[in-house]
Amino acid sequence: MALTAVEIYKFLPKTNCGDCGVATCLAFAMKLAQKQAALDECPHVTEEAKQELEGSAAPPMATVTVGRGERELKIGGETVLFRHDETFHNPCGLAVTLDTSLPDEQIQQRIEQLEAARYDRVGFMLGVDLIALQDGGDGRLAQGARLAGEHSSLPLVLMSTDAGAMKAALEVCADGRPLLCGATTDNIEAMLPLAKEYNCPLVLTADSLESLVPLSETAAEAGSDQLFLDTGAQEIGRIQSDQTIIRRMALNKKFRPLGFPTLVACSAADPTQQMLQACSAIAKYAGIVVVDVADDEYLLPLVTARMNIYTDPQKPIQVEPGIYPVGEPDEDSPVLITTNFSLTYYLVEGDTMASKVPAHILAVDTNGTSVMTAWAAGDLTAEVIAEHIEKFDIADKVSHKTLVLPGGVAVLQGKLEEEAGWEVKVGPRESSAIAQFFREQGWAAK
Amino acid sequence: MELELPIEQWSDSVSTVVLGATSEDGGTRTSTVTLGGAATLPFLDFEGEAPNPPVLAMEVLDTEPEGWPEPLAAPFGDVLGDPAAWAARCVEEFDADLICLKLIGADPLRRDASPDECAETVRKVLDAIGVPLIIWGCGDYDKDNEVIPVCSQVAAGERCLLGTAREDNYRTIAASALADGHLVIGESPLDISIQKQVNILLTEQGVPGDRIVMYQVTGAVGYGVEYAYSILERTRLAALTGDTMLGMPMVSIVGSEAWKAKEAWMEEPAWGSLERRGILWEAATAELFLLAGTDMVIFWHPEALKHTRWLAKDLSKS
Ligand code: B12
Ligand code: SF4
């Protein structure tokens, strides 16, 4: 919570000496409140007051950076419990484990598998965000880190409770700012200096919520603020409670020791159960989830669910309204009408692409709503479509005068023929049937 | 260290709705199902009671489904053309708490099945199972108004759940439910104020709050969850903060929604095993809705139900 000028003023020396460049302490407080000045511009402020002011200005949940460069992740910094109040800002990172006691070739294969686990969804590439190297206690963590560095640019999580193994791995990969996972009650004295020396974020792992607090306090005393919290919960009920308690303590109670993003390591033996563990953690507040499962059918629902949870429900993801080519359409190619809701547009685009019939797609501005939603809301009407045909000069792109409507809005056919003066064909309800529709209509694949 | 838990003081709870009537209550069901009653957000037992675990239903169609992908059709073998046998299998082999019979065949754009034919199906399904029944119309307003009353009558006294009542189509269904001792599903298109309006209309017509279940059209992972999740969450919050006209339990359809997603059925090697994908899609969808606050989930695939049964148990552990 930002402080008001009056609240800040209480902490200032109230001598109005003017050394800060403004005439009075109150005027300086006002500049601070508006973030137009920095506290250290007043040379007289006490150490105590400084701490109070800086503490209360800090966000209730820290933002922690993992990795470096293009694929670095910013995690945490969340400000709400419910996404309808604002939105969740920094998508939960998905980490998949890699057992470093495997032989080198298998490590390499696994890395390739994780790099390849990328899925195109409504114009975004979704996939694995981190590789979690698991120390098998055989001195090979560093070798795993080396191989990962050679074959992948994904940020790393180093999973070991052995400070020696951790240090050896850090010698190899510290530049990439890996996440150290982690510190426990038993090894925190050794892990904290490592995190500091190599400037890496650190996970605090406890076996309960209560025992996390003293760990976090120890870390704070050592000056660490790039932390993740892990309560070790496995039962999904406990994941839900722990994550909720941590988020509420941080945001509602401003309880510093729990003001950090969390990590949930899912380890159910059954892969579906593990996916359900991870999915519950994604929905409720985890900063990073770690899973062992790496098969696409488990990862795909996870990354899709994550995208949904981190999409702002107030602002649907949209494409620019306009006419888009699929393949290399010419003047004989079909013209398909759809909306500018990203989900709708990309489904239609993908299915059209799969049909191998080059086509023009007209994405009508429906404020980013789906076909049926737009129709029900009166945003997809014959008039609106006709305006778009005019505006984007479709007649200039094709030599025929035929449009294809989504099957769901077949009722618009007659009116649209009238409004636009084009022949209107009703396509299938689902875009997945477009290929078949083209075949029936005699539009040839190229 | 003792942490002082951040417990929210909720002023109200979700109402409790009982489906099915046994012989004691004048019906022929051998078991009943209780929905709702939670006095906290989902699965936070440090905060309050949620006396009734999530209810897991399975959907049965009155018309043999066409074009079901192999992984979805396989577990049902040869019963997909026989609603009564299909329903019995769901209960006996697949552990469904109750059955949702969808009368899609009544749709004039499909088979245009007559009200009497629908009622006959309802009777057969009721005879084949001991668990409670949901009777869900075809979605065509006018046809549902003809079909539901006849189906309601053959099921009189069984305390079935009838659906769906909408803002501009609630009177007939509400009247049938009142006359024959059933309950009503109030439907809205993902819109809390419309949902509230539907509930108010139903209540004004005499349907008490403990006989209403809310259905807020849902969607699946990747296809509307970004909206549905928050709508369900907001509805549950409204119930807990004393808005009795949004205090009823909620039902979510996941089977038919999840299997619409092409991730569930499309051949695509980059997406992994087609055998499992649809099941996982359905299970993940069910999970998100349960976490957001739904009280009952309606499945298609028995494996998705099985995984969710495990989930419900695991969710009660803390
Ligand atoms: C999510 C959702 C919403 C979200 C909006 C999401 C968005 N950005 O559009 C919210 C919550 C905001 C919403 C609001 C409303 N909604 Co709404 N919503 C849904 C829901 C659950 C999913 C829609 C969706 O995303 N579908 C996925 C997309 C990809 O589908 P699509 O755009 O139709 O595209 C497919 C096909 O049409 C086809 N296709 C698309 N383009 C083309 C082109 C060609 C050439 C071809 C051949 C095919 C084709 O292929 C695509 C893939 O299969 C549906 C119910 C459902 N489960 O479907 C209701 C639904 C669409 N909504 C409905 C309604 C009534 C509304 C409201 C009007 C309710 C209200 N009064 O508040 C409002 C309108 C809001 C407004 N004023 O803007 C109704 C529409 C009823 C009808 N048949 O007319 C539905 C069907 C729910 C219902 N059963 O009642 N909704
Ligand atoms: S320098 Fe400090 S003490 Fe002096 S006027 Fe500015 S705020 Fe007040």
mmCIF file with all atom_site columns, C-alpha atoms and ligand atoms in Angstrom, chain A residues 9 12-29 32 39 41-45, ligand 2:
data_model
loop_
_atom_site.group_PDB
_atom_site.id
_atom_site.type_symbol
_atom_site.label_atom_id
_atom_site.label_alt_id
_atom_site.label_comp_id
_atom_site.label_asym_id
_atom_site.label_entity_id
_atom_site.label_seq_id
_atom_site.pdbx_PDB_ins_code
_atom_site.Cartn_x
_atom_site.Cartn_y
_atom_site.Cartn_z
_atom_site.occupancy
_atom_site.B_iso_or_equiv
_atom_site.pdbx_formal_charge
_atom_site.auth_seq_id
_atom_site.auth_comp_id
_atom_site.auth_asym_id
_atom_site.auth_atom_id
_atom_site.pdbx_PDB_model_num
ATOM   1  C  CA  . TYR A 1 9  ? 5.375  13.349 7.093  1.00 0.00 ? 9  TYR A CA  1
ATOM   2  C  CA  . LEU A 1 12 ? 10.360 13.095 8.679  1.00 0.00 ? 12 LEU A CA  1
ATOM   3  C  CA  . PRO A 1 13 ? 12.468 15.301 11.038 1.00 0.00 ? 13 PRO A CA  1
ATOM   4  C  CA  . LYS A 1 14 ? 9.934  18.195 10.789 1.00 0.00 ? 14 LYS A CA  1
ATOM   5  C  CA  . THR A 1 15 ? 12.705 20.828 10.947 1.00 0.00 ? 15 THR A CA  1
ATOM   6  C  CA  . ASN A 1 16 ? 11.938 22.375 7.550  1.00 0.00 ? 16 ASN A CA  1
ATOM   7  C  CA  . CYS A 1 17 ? 15.676 22.883 6.970  1.00 0.00 ? 17 CYS A CA  1
ATOM   8  C  CA  . GLY A 1 18 ? 15.292 22.837 3.202  1.00 0.00 ? 18 GLY A CA  1
ATOM   9  C  CA  . ASP A 1 19 ? 18.313 20.611 2.514  1.00 0.00 ? 19 ASP A CA  1
ATOM   10 C  CA  . CYS A 1 20 ? 16.167 18.321 0.359  1.00 0.00 ? 20 CYS A CA  1
ATOM   11 C  CA  . GLY A 1 21 ? 15.583 21.158 -2.069 1.00 0.00 ? 21 GLY A CA  1
ATOM   12 C  CA  . VAL A 1 22 ? 12.029 22.006 -1.040 1.00 0.00 ? 22 VAL A CA  1
ATOM   13 C  CA  . ALA A 1 23 ? 11.041 24.465 1.629  1.00 0.00 ? 23 ALA A CA  1
ATOM   14 C  CA  . THR A 1 24 ? 9.311  22.217 4.149  1.00 0.00 ? 24 THR A CA  1
ATOM   15 C  CA  . CYS A 1 25 ? 9.212  18.628 5.347  1.00 0.00 ? 25 CYS A CA  1
ATOM   16 C  CA  . LEU A 1 26 ? 5.527  18.494 4.392  1.00 0.00 ? 26 LEU A CA  1
ATOM   17 C  CA  . ALA A 1 27 ? 6.255  19.612 0.849  1.00 0.00 ? 27 ALA A CA  1
ATOM   18 C  CA  . PHE A 1 28 ? 8.953  16.932 0.651  1.00 0.00 ? 28 PHE A CA  1
ATOM   19 C  CA  . ALA A 1 29 ? 6.466  14.345 1.959  1.00 0.00 ? 29 ALA A CA  1
ATOM   20 C  CA  . LEU A 1 32 ? 7.576  11.405 -1.925 1.00 0.00 ? 32 LEU A CA  1
ATOM   21 C  CA  . LEU A 1 39 ? 13.823 9.374  0.477  1.00 0.00 ? 39 LEU A CA  1
ATOM   22 C  CA  . GLU A 1 41 ? 17.348 13.269 -0.749 1.00 0.00 ? 41 GLU A CA  1
ATOM   23 C  CA  . CYS A 1 42 ? 16.714 14.165 2.888  1.00 0.00 ? 42 CYS A CA  1
ATOM   24 C  CA  . PRO A 1 43 ? 20.058 13.791 4.652  1.00 0.00 ? 43 PRO A CA  1
ATOM   25 C  CA  . HIS A 1 44 ? 18.501 13.990 8.127  1.00 0.00 ? 44 HIS A CA  1
ATOM   26 C  CA  . VAL A 1 45 ? 16.000 11.159 8.095  1.00 0.00 ? 45 VAL A CA  1
HETATM 27 S  S1  . SF4 C 2 .  ? 15.763 17.819 4.176  1.00 0.00 ? 2  SF4 C S1  1
HETATM 28 FE FE1 . SF4 C 2 .  ? 14.572 16.500 5.457  1.00 0.00 ? 2  SF4 C FE1 1
HETATM 29 S  S2  . SF4 C 2 .  ? 14.366 17.621 7.294  1.00 0.00 ? 2  SF4 C S2  1
HETATM 30 FE FE2 . SF4 C 2 .  ? 15.051 19.106 5.835  1.00 0.00 ? 2  SF4 C FE2 1
HETATM 31 S  S3  . SF4 C 2 .  ? 13.137 19.916 4.983  1.00 0.00 ? 2  SF4 C S3  1
HETATM 32 FE FE3 . SF4 C 2 .  ? 13.681 18.273 3.705  1.00 0.00 ? 2  SF4 C FE3 1
HETATM 33 S  S4  . SF4 C 2 .  ? 12.551 16.620 4.596  1.00 0.00 ? 2  SF4 C S4  1
HETATM 34 FE FE4 . SF4 C 2 .  ? 12.609 18.143 6.152  1.00 0.00 ? 2  SF4 C FE4 1
#
